[in-house]
Amino acid sequence: MPYTSPVADYRFLLDQVLGYGQLAKTPTFEEAGADVTEAILTELGRLCDEVLAPLNRGGDLTPARLENGVVRTSPGFKQGYQAIAEGGWLGISANPENGGMGLPLTLNTAMNEMMSGACLSLQLCPLLSQGQIEALEHHASDAIKALYLPKLTSGEWTGTMNLTEPQAGTDVGALRSKAEPLDDGSFAVTGQKIFITWGDHDVAENVCHLVLARLPDGAAGTRGISLFMVPKFLPDADGNPGERNSLRVVSLEHKLGIHGSPTCVMSFEGAKGWMVGKPNGGMAAMFTMMNNARLGVGAQGIGVAEAAYQHALAYAKDRTQGKTPLGEGSILDHADVRRMLAMMKAEVFAARAIALACGMSMDMARATGDGHWKSRAALLTPIAKAHGTDIGCEVSSMGVQVHGGMGFIEETGAAQYFRDARITPIYEGTNGIQAMDLVGRKMMDGGDAACRLLQEVEDLAEAARATLPDLAEPVWEAAETLREATEWMVAQEPNDRNAGAVAYLRAFARVLGGYYHLKAALADPNGPRARLARVFVDRILPEHQSLLVQARAGADQLYALSADDLESA
């Protein structure tokens, strides 16, 4: 399953579409100039193509396994992880004081996508460590930071997050795990957690669990939840792994995909842990980690989509079947196959641009303190996560279709991308939750952040009418229609918003996709970028119209259907 990291696409997007150079003009990221960025992207591409991608198929065919209480990872995963750690990639955006590179989250997002395209099952491990590093940087005590951050940043130790319980999924406040205070200032943490990605393994010397649990006097619901650092091995006086903590892996989940990623049922049995953040402030601390992970998961979906596209394109170029309008040739010359591949490529480009724009907004907010950038980052996060992962599923499904019957046969490898991608719309808050967040919390400003972004879209389209009218006009009209729908959405009751939230988010992503394709076409008006933009604007952007009809339908029709109605023939 060959894979080539899309380094050229990243160069083009950063330089020609997103204005990445403005980051290097800030004191915070003055070292992240063109030379450093080029070196980072090039070296990442080499690592992904030569080291990680060859592990992808083996991870699917030879999954992680639990033997006598010990998790054994897929062949080569330990060496692959060590290559990631030795390259310093876990700390690409971490504080240099703890051994990190201190580079923009934008580059971290590029890294997460490339690694996911190469081997999603392995990439999940460093992704979780990245999120834990950020949570500790913001919320942990100085003592915890000093002990854990250097180890996590170097990759000597890895991180997890433990939220979900059998009865507490989206409703995190229903958790039953408890934490009893001990005389030495630590806590005894007891409870069972499920779906813990990379909850145990043999690729690093310690696993550091961030666990949500309730203090004895903790209030019901999310307000009474605290966060605890619970390591697999208790650090000794020198900060090295010492005595085994009172926790264990009960079982590994049997999953549709990502077989190389050990997803654990974890049991904490009076395990020693230390509080991170304030008592009853666990959700605030955990959301720092989850927000980082949401963008990272969006990048995962895009990475798998890129890999599935490359796999399908290679097959289409080699497979001959029937006569084509161009004469004797491969199935790539059939109009419908050409349509699928063109749409796959256009979808990946748009989703990638949205994710990078989200990362850049986060970086600019950090570098400048400007509330405008903070609001934009908040607005784009649910869109980047939900749309990136939806596109991962849709493009990988289309990749199976390009293969025809052979796509349904496991030996071709096309189905693995489809199976692996399917978890990403569920991770870190389902895509329905992301959509409700977009029309709920992210619209508490009356839609101001959304409308400011749409104004930029309209301004660009207005300026482009003179040179690329066939692209500019549809993009302008789509942005204006979305602005009107946004004003409608803000005026509705919460449940009417929620009923149309998924359609609204997707329509927003469609308009943003048209915007970034238009910017790409302006930078390359007579080249392949403009030709690809026309595919998106003519074939994909028009979806926004029907989506916005759905978004404005309200909830009454849904609740008019009774449970009996849903069960009847």
XYZ file of C-alpha atoms in Angstrom:
569
model
C 0.000 0.000 0.000
C 2.337 2.760 -1.228
C 1.756 6.266 0.092
C 3.352 9.597 -0.804
C 2.957 12.458 1.637
C 1.260 15.461 -0.031
C 4.125 17.831 0.749
C 3.624 19.853 -2.451
C -0.038 20.457 -1.606
C 0.942 21.678 1.826
C 3.516 24.057 0.400
C 0.945 25.478 -1.995
C -1.803 25.842 0.611
C 0.443 27.473 3.187
C 2.167 29.843 0.756
C -0.497 30.659 -1.820
C -3.856 30.191 -0.111
C -3.655 30.651 3.659
C -1.026 33.341 4.112
C 1.039 31.232 6.482
C 3.925 33.730 6.275
C 2.124 36.070 8.675
C 2.807 33.627 11.501
C 6.568 34.040 11.137
C 6.118 37.799 11.511
C 4.936 37.359 15.102
C 7.467 37.078 17.975
C 5.903 33.792 19.073
C 6.652 32.020 15.784
C 9.505 34.049 14.342
C 11.579 30.887 13.962
C 8.900 29.182 11.856
C 9.912 30.843 8.598
C 10.015 29.415 5.097
C 13.270 27.483 5.512
C 12.212 25.796 8.751
C 8.768 24.996 7.377
C 10.250 23.459 4.231
C 12.642 21.336 6.290
C 9.833 20.165 8.583
C 7.515 19.194 5.744
C 10.266 17.439 3.807
C 11.502 15.419 6.757
C 7.967 14.528 7.809
C 7.258 13.307 4.312
C 10.316 11.079 4.385
C 9.389 9.592 7.773
C 5.814 8.889 6.719
C 6.638 7.461 3.307
C 9.635 5.335 4.240
C 9.001 4.302 7.858
C 5.311 4.527 8.759
C 3.463 3.667 5.549
C 5.052 0.195 5.265
C 3.507 -0.643 8.675
C -0.082 0.144 7.719
C -1.151 -3.118 6.109
C 0.583 -5.267 8.718
C -1.226 -3.440 11.510
C -4.547 -4.393 9.933
C -3.645 -8.025 9.284
C -1.784 -8.616 12.566
C -3.662 -6.637 15.220
C -2.523 -5.709 18.698
C -3.196 -8.531 21.162
C -3.475 -9.047 24.920
C -1.310 -11.868 26.287
C -1.289 -12.637 30.003
C -2.155 -9.066 30.877
C 0.444 -7.579 28.488
C -0.483 -5.759 25.275
C 1.682 -6.682 22.295
C 1.512 -4.254 19.385
C 1.624 -5.091 15.686
C 4.974 -6.025 14.109
C 7.164 -2.981 13.487
C 5.009 -0.564 15.498
C 7.577 -0.241 18.249
C 10.285 0.704 15.770
C 7.911 3.070 13.982
C 7.006 4.791 17.233
C 10.657 5.081 18.195
C 11.363 6.795 14.869
C 8.606 9.313 15.660
C 9.981 9.897 19.155
C 13.617 10.137 18.113
C 12.683 12.739 15.504
C 11.164 14.903 18.234
C 7.778 14.869 16.503
C 5.698 14.407 19.643
C 6.842 17.833 20.786
C 6.512 19.679 17.495
C 4.243 22.301 19.118
C 5.264 21.722 22.733
C 7.114 24.213 24.934
C 10.882 24.264 24.213
C 11.470 24.424 27.977
C 10.336 20.789 28.091
C 12.172 19.708 24.955
C 9.543 20.712 22.406
C 10.072 22.551 19.121
C 7.546 25.315 19.863
C 6.364 25.329 16.236
C 2.874 26.359 15.089
C -0.091 24.051 15.498
C -0.556 24.495 11.754
C 2.529 22.356 11.161
C 1.369 19.936 13.838
C -1.864 19.566 11.869
C 0.090 18.809 8.705
C 2.086 16.223 10.627
C -1.033 14.552 12.002
C -2.547 14.298 8.546
C 0.573 12.859 6.928
C 1.095 10.306 9.686
C -2.579 9.305 9.544
C -2.389 8.790 5.801
C 0.677 6.645 6.308
C -0.593 4.589 9.270
C -3.605 5.789 11.252
C -3.404 3.008 13.842
C 0.089 4.063 14.903
C -0.541 7.808 14.604
C -3.231 7.613 17.275
C -0.554 7.067 19.917
C 1.379 10.341 19.425
C -1.878 12.243 18.836
C -3.049 11.440 22.359
C 0.318 12.368 23.830
C 0.152 15.735 22.056
C -3.224 16.436 23.612
C -2.038 15.403 27.060
C 1.002 17.637 26.771
C -1.230 20.623 26.044
C -3.599 19.804 28.914
C -0.709 19.541 31.379
C 0.910 22.744 30.106
C -2.312 24.629 30.840
C -3.612 22.970 34.000
C -1.050 20.850 35.867
C 0.936 21.851 38.930
C 4.582 22.770 38.515
C 5.590 19.457 40.088
C 3.554 17.407 37.617
C 4.780 19.506 34.707
C 8.404 19.042 35.726
C 8.028 15.277 36.038
C 5.778 14.376 33.124
C 6.193 16.954 30.368
C 9.827 16.192 29.448
C 9.056 12.457 29.273
C 5.911 12.922 27.209
C 7.585 15.415 24.897
C 10.526 13.115 24.252
C 8.203 10.188 23.662
C 9.739 8.117 26.452
C 6.254 8.022 27.983
C 2.896 8.179 26.207
C -0.415 9.707 27.219
C -4.066 8.671 27.125
C -7.377 10.159 28.134
C -9.939 8.143 30.077
C -13.455 9.570 29.833
C -15.914 6.966 28.635
C -17.610 4.367 30.833
C -20.241 1.792 29.841
C -23.052 4.044 31.082
C -21.317 7.373 30.403
C -20.526 8.146 26.786
C -21.584 11.566 25.531
C -23.143 12.086 28.982
C -19.788 12.232 30.731
C -21.449 13.476 33.916
C -22.920 10.008 34.452
C -19.499 8.519 35.229
C -19.071 6.407 38.388
C -15.289 6.400 38.769
C -14.264 7.813 42.127
C -11.149 9.289 43.689
C -10.501 9.027 47.429
C -7.942 11.435 48.969
C -4.863 9.842 50.573
C -2.700 11.196 53.360
C 0.213 12.049 51.062
C -1.842 14.383 48.859
C -2.458 11.816 46.155
C -5.722 10.005 45.419
C -6.886 6.410 45.091
C -8.715 6.187 41.771
C -11.224 3.375 41.213
C -13.423 2.675 38.221
C -13.660 1.116 34.788
C -13.131 2.982 31.510
C -13.860 1.748 27.991
C -12.647 2.679 24.494
C -9.238 3.791 25.779
C -7.090 4.256 22.691
C -3.531 3.037 23.184
C -4.430 2.375 26.838
C -1.511 -0.032 27.059
C 1.290 -1.150 24.767
C 4.950 -2.143 24.485
C 6.302 0.797 22.430
C 7.340 3.076 25.335
C 8.347 2.571 28.946
C 5.340 4.152 30.683
C 1.704 5.012 29.937
C 0.296 8.131 31.599
C -3.471 8.083 32.004
C -5.520 11.233 32.466
C -8.619 9.932 34.245
C -11.903 11.671 34.999
C -13.300 10.706 38.398
C -15.465 12.143 41.161
C -14.293 13.200 44.608
C -16.329 11.935 47.600
C -18.029 15.336 47.916
C -18.231 15.946 44.164
C -21.576 17.204 42.897
C -23.623 15.185 40.441
C -23.096 15.769 36.760
C -20.089 17.325 35.071
C -19.657 20.021 37.738
C -18.406 17.462 40.238
C -15.761 15.804 38.061
C -12.012 16.142 38.646
C -9.038 15.063 36.533
C -6.175 12.867 37.727
C -2.813 11.761 36.374
C -2.597 8.005 36.928
C 0.591 6.438 35.507
C 0.986 2.752 34.697
C 4.269 2.733 36.614
C 4.734 5.057 39.573
C 7.764 7.313 39.062
C 10.547 6.678 41.566
C 12.665 9.317 43.317
C 14.689 9.825 40.125
C 11.610 10.159 37.910
C 12.001 6.741 36.340
C 9.265 4.090 36.084
C 9.090 2.226 39.363
C 6.387 0.161 41.064
C 3.421 -1.016 38.989
C 0.274 0.955 39.757
C -3.044 -0.715 40.627
C -4.520 -0.678 37.140
C -4.878 -3.254 34.403
C -6.180 -3.960 30.941
C -9.358 -6.031 31.170
C -9.636 -6.658 27.435
C -9.014 -5.241 23.980
C -11.986 -4.119 21.907
C -12.704 -6.009 18.672
C -13.201 -3.253 16.117
C -14.305 -2.589 12.564
C -10.941 -1.026 11.723
C -7.716 0.483 13.149
C -6.775 -3.035 14.234
C -3.197 -2.046 14.982
C -4.348 0.440 17.632
C -4.918 -1.259 21.008
C -8.285 0.018 22.279
C -8.538 -1.059 25.902
C -11.059 -1.638 28.633
C -9.158 -0.270 31.648
C -9.748 -1.098 35.301
C -8.416 1.279 37.973
C -8.419 -0.466 41.340
C -7.428 2.103 43.931
C -4.678 3.271 41.590
C -2.550 6.132 42.842
C -3.112 9.385 41.014
C -2.491 13.106 41.332
C -5.013 15.834 40.632
C -4.537 17.930 37.507
C -6.117 21.360 37.814
C -8.616 22.356 40.460
C -11.048 20.124 42.374
C -14.216 19.663 40.302
C -12.463 21.338 37.363
C -11.820 18.164 35.432
C -13.981 18.931 32.444
C -12.292 22.282 31.796
C -8.881 20.613 31.887
C -9.979 17.672 29.757
C -11.574 19.944 27.177
C -8.163 21.527 26.585
C -6.952 18.109 25.536
C -10.103 17.335 23.583
C -10.036 20.603 21.642
C -6.508 19.827 20.485
C -7.629 16.313 19.619
C -10.680 17.482 17.631
C -8.533 19.249 15.085
C -6.150 16.294 15.136
C -8.982 13.854 14.450
C -10.194 16.036 11.580
C -6.694 15.737 10.147
C -6.882 11.962 10.612
C -9.947 11.772 8.394
C -8.250 13.886 5.739
C -5.103 11.768 5.917
C -7.028 8.549 5.334
C -8.923 10.224 2.488
C -5.629 11.207 0.847
C -4.288 7.668 1.160
C -7.511 6.160 -0.183
C -7.418 8.573 -3.123
C -3.832 7.670 -3.960
C -4.678 3.966 -3.733
C -7.695 4.351 -6.023
C -5.799 6.493 -8.534
C -2.986 3.945 -8.784
C -5.512 1.163 -9.383
C -7.439 3.167 -11.981
C -4.263 3.930 -13.917
C -3.375 0.234 -14.123
C -6.775 -1.401 -14.583
C -8.009 -1.865 -18.147
C -11.689 -2.643 -18.767
C -13.565 -1.955 -21.997
C -13.121 0.804 -24.539
C -13.002 4.397 -23.344
C -13.808 7.671 -25.120
C -10.045 8.147 -25.429
C -9.500 4.770 -27.073
C -7.608 1.875 -25.546
C -6.550 2.720 -22.012
C -7.181 2.265 -18.335
C -10.459 2.771 -16.481
C -9.150 6.244 -15.586
C -10.333 7.263 -19.062
C -13.982 6.365 -18.337
C -16.007 9.475 -17.509
C -17.498 8.158 -14.268
C -14.176 6.940 -12.910
C -12.610 10.274 -13.847
C -15.537 11.975 -12.045
C -14.996 9.991 -8.846
C -11.270 10.616 -8.736
C -11.648 14.320 -9.511
C -14.239 14.714 -6.769
C -12.080 12.769 -4.310
C -9.137 15.061 -4.975
C -11.272 18.218 -4.790
C -12.831 17.085 -1.509
C -9.464 16.350 0.075
C -8.069 19.742 -0.943
C -11.037 21.616 0.536
C -11.059 19.683 3.810
C -7.293 20.089 4.167
C -7.567 23.847 3.653
C -10.268 24.113 6.338
C -8.172 22.153 8.844
C -5.072 24.228 8.173
C -7.079 27.448 8.423
C -8.330 26.279 11.817
C -4.788 25.546 12.991
C -3.584 28.919 11.730
C -6.407 30.676 13.568
C -5.378 28.945 16.793
C -1.773 29.950 16.197
C -2.631 33.571 15.425
C -4.838 33.756 18.505
C -1.946 32.538 20.636
C 0.612 34.792 18.941
C -1.426 37.987 18.933
C -4.013 37.631 21.675
C -6.541 39.010 19.183
C -10.099 38.009 20.067
C -10.989 37.897 16.382
C -8.583 35.009 15.813
C -9.783 33.247 18.953
C -13.387 33.446 17.779
C -12.445 32.178 14.329
C -10.539 29.242 15.799
C -13.535 28.342 17.941
C -15.864 28.559 14.928
C -13.667 26.462 12.664
C -12.861 23.678 15.158
C -16.184 21.779 14.911
C -16.239 22.298 11.137
C -12.681 21.017 10.711
C -13.349 17.993 12.884
C -16.734 16.986 11.520
C -16.141 17.737 7.855
C -12.636 16.298 7.787
C -13.842 12.999 9.214
C -16.975 12.853 7.053
C -14.789 13.347 3.993
C -12.489 10.599 5.239
C -15.404 8.170 5.180
C -16.880 9.392 1.911
C -13.647 9.492 -0.050
C -12.507 6.095 1.231
C -15.921 4.662 0.319
C -15.569 6.136 -3.165
C -12.126 4.567 -3.306
C -13.743 1.160 -2.853
C -16.148 2.047 -5.664
C -13.303 2.943 -8.026
C -11.937 -0.555 -7.475
C -15.302 -2.085 -8.377
C -15.738 -5.639 -7.127
C -12.058 -5.806 -6.234
C -12.601 -3.028 -3.722
C -14.780 -5.363 -1.670
C -11.974 -7.913 -1.561
C -9.674 -7.359 1.404
C -6.506 -8.277 -0.483
C -6.601 -5.064 -2.516
C -6.380 -2.956 0.670
C -9.071 -0.476 -0.422
C -11.498 -1.633 2.265
C -9.013 -0.980 5.065
C -9.145 2.767 4.498
C -12.941 2.673 4.639
C -12.931 0.616 7.837
C -10.200 2.662 9.502
C -11.819 6.007 8.695
C -15.211 5.050 10.118
C -14.229 5.649 13.743
C -13.151 9.243 13.182
C -16.673 10.798 12.989
C -17.304 9.218 16.403
C -14.048 10.236 18.123
C -13.826 13.321 20.364
C -17.525 14.066 20.342
C -19.596 12.677 17.480
C -20.088 14.831 14.436
C -23.648 15.523 15.533
C -22.245 16.942 18.780
C -19.815 19.062 16.758
C -22.670 20.425 14.662
C -24.748 21.277 17.727
C -21.724 23.007 19.214
C -21.427 25.078 16.031
C -25.040 26.279 16.112
C -25.056 26.553 19.900
C -21.965 27.791 21.727
C -20.310 29.102 18.576
C -23.393 31.200 17.756
C -23.639 32.803 21.193
C -22.066 35.882 19.613
C -25.159 36.279 17.471
C -23.365 34.786 14.484
C -20.763 37.553 14.396
C -17.709 35.292 13.886
C -19.496 33.347 11.157
C -20.613 36.473 9.332
C -17.166 38.061 9.536
C -15.689 34.997 7.853
C -18.429 34.989 5.224
C -17.720 38.650 4.520
C -14.136 37.703 3.684
C -15.445 35.046 1.312
C -17.705 37.565 -0.416
C -14.956 40.173 -0.610
C -12.600 37.725 -2.315
C -15.304 36.556 -4.704
C -16.198 40.157 -5.540
C -12.569 40.916 -6.375
C -12.266 37.735 -8.459
C -15.273 38.459 -10.658
C -13.116 40.288 -13.185
C -10.678 37.410 -13.734
C -12.539 34.194 -12.828
C -16.253 35.016 -13.069
C -17.324 31.388 -13.565
C -15.872 30.556 -10.136
C -16.346 33.827 -8.304
C -20.077 34.281 -8.886
C -21.204 30.892 -7.483
C -18.936 31.305 -4.458
C -20.322 34.791 -3.747
C -23.914 33.592 -4.052
C -23.251 30.593 -1.815
C -21.712 32.782 0.894
C -24.650 35.182 0.778
C -27.138 32.321 1.061
C -25.217 30.919 4.012
C -25.202 34.340 5.683
C -29.005 34.453 5.449
C -29.261 30.933 6.870
C -26.930 31.918 9.713
C -29.171 34.843 10.618
C -32.160 32.495 10.583
C -30.330 29.937 12.718
C -29.395 32.473 15.390
C -33.041 33.472 15.787
C -34.324 29.924 16.426
C -34.975 27.906 19.563
C -32.157 25.484 20.485
C -33.953 22.318 19.385
C -34.798 23.774 15.971
C -31.142 24.685 15.585
C -30.060 21.196 16.612
C -32.426 19.552 14.127
C -30.661 21.324 11.277
C -27.177 21.494 12.743
C -25.524 18.725 10.736
C -26.834 20.084 7.443
C -25.798 23.630 8.410
C -22.254 22.564 9.294
C -21.863 20.697 6.032
C -23.192 23.665 4.063
C -20.679 25.898 5.847
C -17.901 23.496 4.894
C -19.079 23.513 1.284
C -18.902 27.315 1.130
C -15.471 27.346 2.762
C -14.336 24.695 0.293
C -15.445 26.892 -2.575
C -13.620 29.832 -1.001
C -10.302 28.011 -0.701
C -10.599 26.498 -4.167
C -11.222 29.997 -5.534
C -8.119 31.297 -3.770
C -6.142 28.397 -5.237
C -7.449 29.157 -8.728
C -6.457 32.803 -8.382
C -2.924 31.692 -7.550
C -2.842 29.245 -10.483
C -5.401 30.601 -12.987
C -4.295 28.546 -15.980
C -3.075 25.464 -14.151
C -4.372 22.322 -12.468
C -5.544 24.200 -9.346
C -8.050 26.196 -11.380
C -9.222 23.083 -13.210
C -9.738 21.282 -9.900
C -11.553 24.329 -8.499
C -14.084 24.082 -11.314
C -14.821 20.500 -10.344
C -15.570 21.603 -6.792
C -17.567 24.702 -7.679
C -19.640 23.018 -10.401
C -20.205 19.590 -8.848
C -19.864 19.920 -5.063
C -20.572 23.492 -3.979
C -24.210 23.390 -5.230
C -24.968 20.947 -2.399
C -25.092 23.915 -0.038
C -28.527 24.884 -1.387
C -30.305 21.662 -0.482
C -28.374 21.430 2.771
C -29.599 24.849 3.867
C -33.182 23.838 3.102
C -32.650 20.940 5.505
C -30.967 23.204 8.040
C -34.032 25.453 8.182
C -36.633 22.683 8.399
C -36.872 22.856 12.201
C -37.610 20.040 14.643
C -41.420 19.792 14.542
C -41.567 17.328 11.659
C -39.094 15.040 13.453
C -41.127 14.945 16.660
C -44.366 14.553 14.734
C -43.093 11.027 14.047
C -43.847 8.856 17.076
C -41.838 5.843 18.132
C -44.596 3.677 16.652
C -44.323 5.584 13.376
C -40.616 4.820 13.208
C -41.258 1.134 13.812
C -44.122 0.749 11.350
C -43.645 -0.561 7.824
